[in-house]
XYZ file of C-alpha atoms in Angstrom:
116
model
C 0.000 0.000 0.000
C 2.894 2.380 0.741
C 4.461 1.747 -2.670
C 1.136 2.407 -4.387
C 0.714 5.684 -2.505
C 4.257 6.748 -3.390
C 3.825 5.993 -7.084
C 0.483 7.814 -7.112
C 2.160 10.778 -5.418
C 4.961 10.746 -7.989
C 2.440 10.661 -10.832
C 0.493 13.549 -9.308
C 3.711 15.502 -8.919
C 4.617 14.837 -12.560
C 1.147 15.918 -13.695
C 1.359 19.136 -11.705
C 4.874 19.833 -13.009
C 3.709 19.256 -16.608
C 0.692 21.528 -16.104
C 2.813 24.310 -14.634
C 5.413 23.937 -17.377
C 2.728 24.167 -20.071
C 1.205 27.201 -18.348
C 4.586 28.938 -18.193
C 5.132 28.349 -21.904
C 1.672 29.737 -22.652
C 2.296 32.807 -20.487
C 5.634 33.462 -22.167
C 4.047 33.229 -25.608
C 1.214 35.523 -24.501
C 3.665 38.041 -23.036
C 5.681 38.087 -26.265
C 2.555 38.745 -28.325
C 1.358 41.285 -25.747
C 4.411 43.426 -26.455
C 4.251 42.965 -30.232
C 0.656 43.084 -31.441
C -2.596 43.286 -29.503
C -4.642 41.522 -32.187
C -2.242 38.570 -32.304
C -2.294 38.481 -28.505
C -6.103 38.283 -28.401
C -6.148 35.680 -31.176
C -3.643 33.584 -29.204
C -5.646 33.779 -25.970
C -8.861 32.820 -27.749
C -7.205 30.022 -29.750
C -5.520 28.458 -26.707
C -8.844 28.658 -24.828
C -7.271 27.907 -21.458
C -9.109 29.104 -18.353
C -5.914 29.558 -16.332
C -4.181 31.547 -19.052
C -7.242 33.735 -19.530
C -7.391 34.395 -15.798
C -3.692 35.283 -15.748
C -3.957 37.828 -18.571
C -7.200 39.507 -17.466
C -5.276 42.058 -15.341
C -3.029 42.908 -18.307
C -6.030 43.612 -20.520
C -7.878 45.530 -17.808
C -4.806 47.708 -17.212
C -4.479 48.543 -20.881
C -8.215 49.216 -21.227
C -8.013 51.633 -18.291
C -4.997 53.454 -19.792
C -6.946 53.971 -22.997
C -5.203 56.071 -25.613
C -2.347 56.787 -23.176
C -1.185 53.208 -23.686
C 1.517 52.498 -26.248
C -0.835 49.851 -27.702
C -4.424 50.739 -26.797
C -7.004 47.971 -26.752
C -9.601 48.528 -29.440
C -13.295 48.022 -28.891
C -13.140 45.269 -31.524
C -10.483 43.372 -29.576
C -12.606 43.687 -26.444
C -15.646 42.375 -28.326
C -13.641 39.338 -29.409
C -12.743 38.708 -25.762
C -16.364 38.970 -24.532
C -17.075 35.197 -24.730
C -14.275 34.693 -22.200
C -15.677 37.478 -20.000
C -19.151 35.943 -20.161
C -17.795 32.485 -19.369
C -16.045 33.923 -16.306
C -19.220 35.734 -15.238
C -21.089 32.407 -15.295
C -18.322 30.542 -13.459
C -18.845 29.006 -10.037
C -15.520 30.512 -8.956
C -15.838 33.810 -7.121
C -12.451 35.099 -8.283
C -13.496 34.533 -11.905
C -16.741 36.422 -11.330
C -14.846 39.275 -9.713
C -12.239 39.724 -12.440
C -14.914 39.530 -15.146
C -16.960 42.215 -13.371
C -13.879 44.431 -13.105
C -13.357 43.936 -16.838
C -16.977 44.890 -17.610
C -16.681 47.999 -15.435
C -13.410 48.977 -17.125
C -14.962 48.519 -20.565
C -17.977 50.628 -19.635
C -15.762 53.393 -18.264
C -13.504 53.333 -21.329
C -16.022 52.978 -24.144
C -19.213 54.497 -22.721
C -19.144 57.510 -25.043
C -18.475 55.444 -28.130
């Protein structure tokens, strides 16, 4: 029984390590695109369709939305519209932190684009 528990623990550790490694690669790719081209960045996030990655980049997008035209690469309304399915999915999530970040995003979008 001890051997079985140890091998299960090793497998769980390997799974967690693989997940974290994959997530790091995704974040690095997203960060590279973030600094190059906003449209490619959004396309990447939507194509990967990973809940963890989306959650990680929400603050980046919110920050750039709030900066508006002062940002070196402002987020267009079109890019925000493309991201809305992710926002809606997070609003309907059972996870409170997902609900919160999605609501902050909605508020930021309303503040930024209300007059348009």
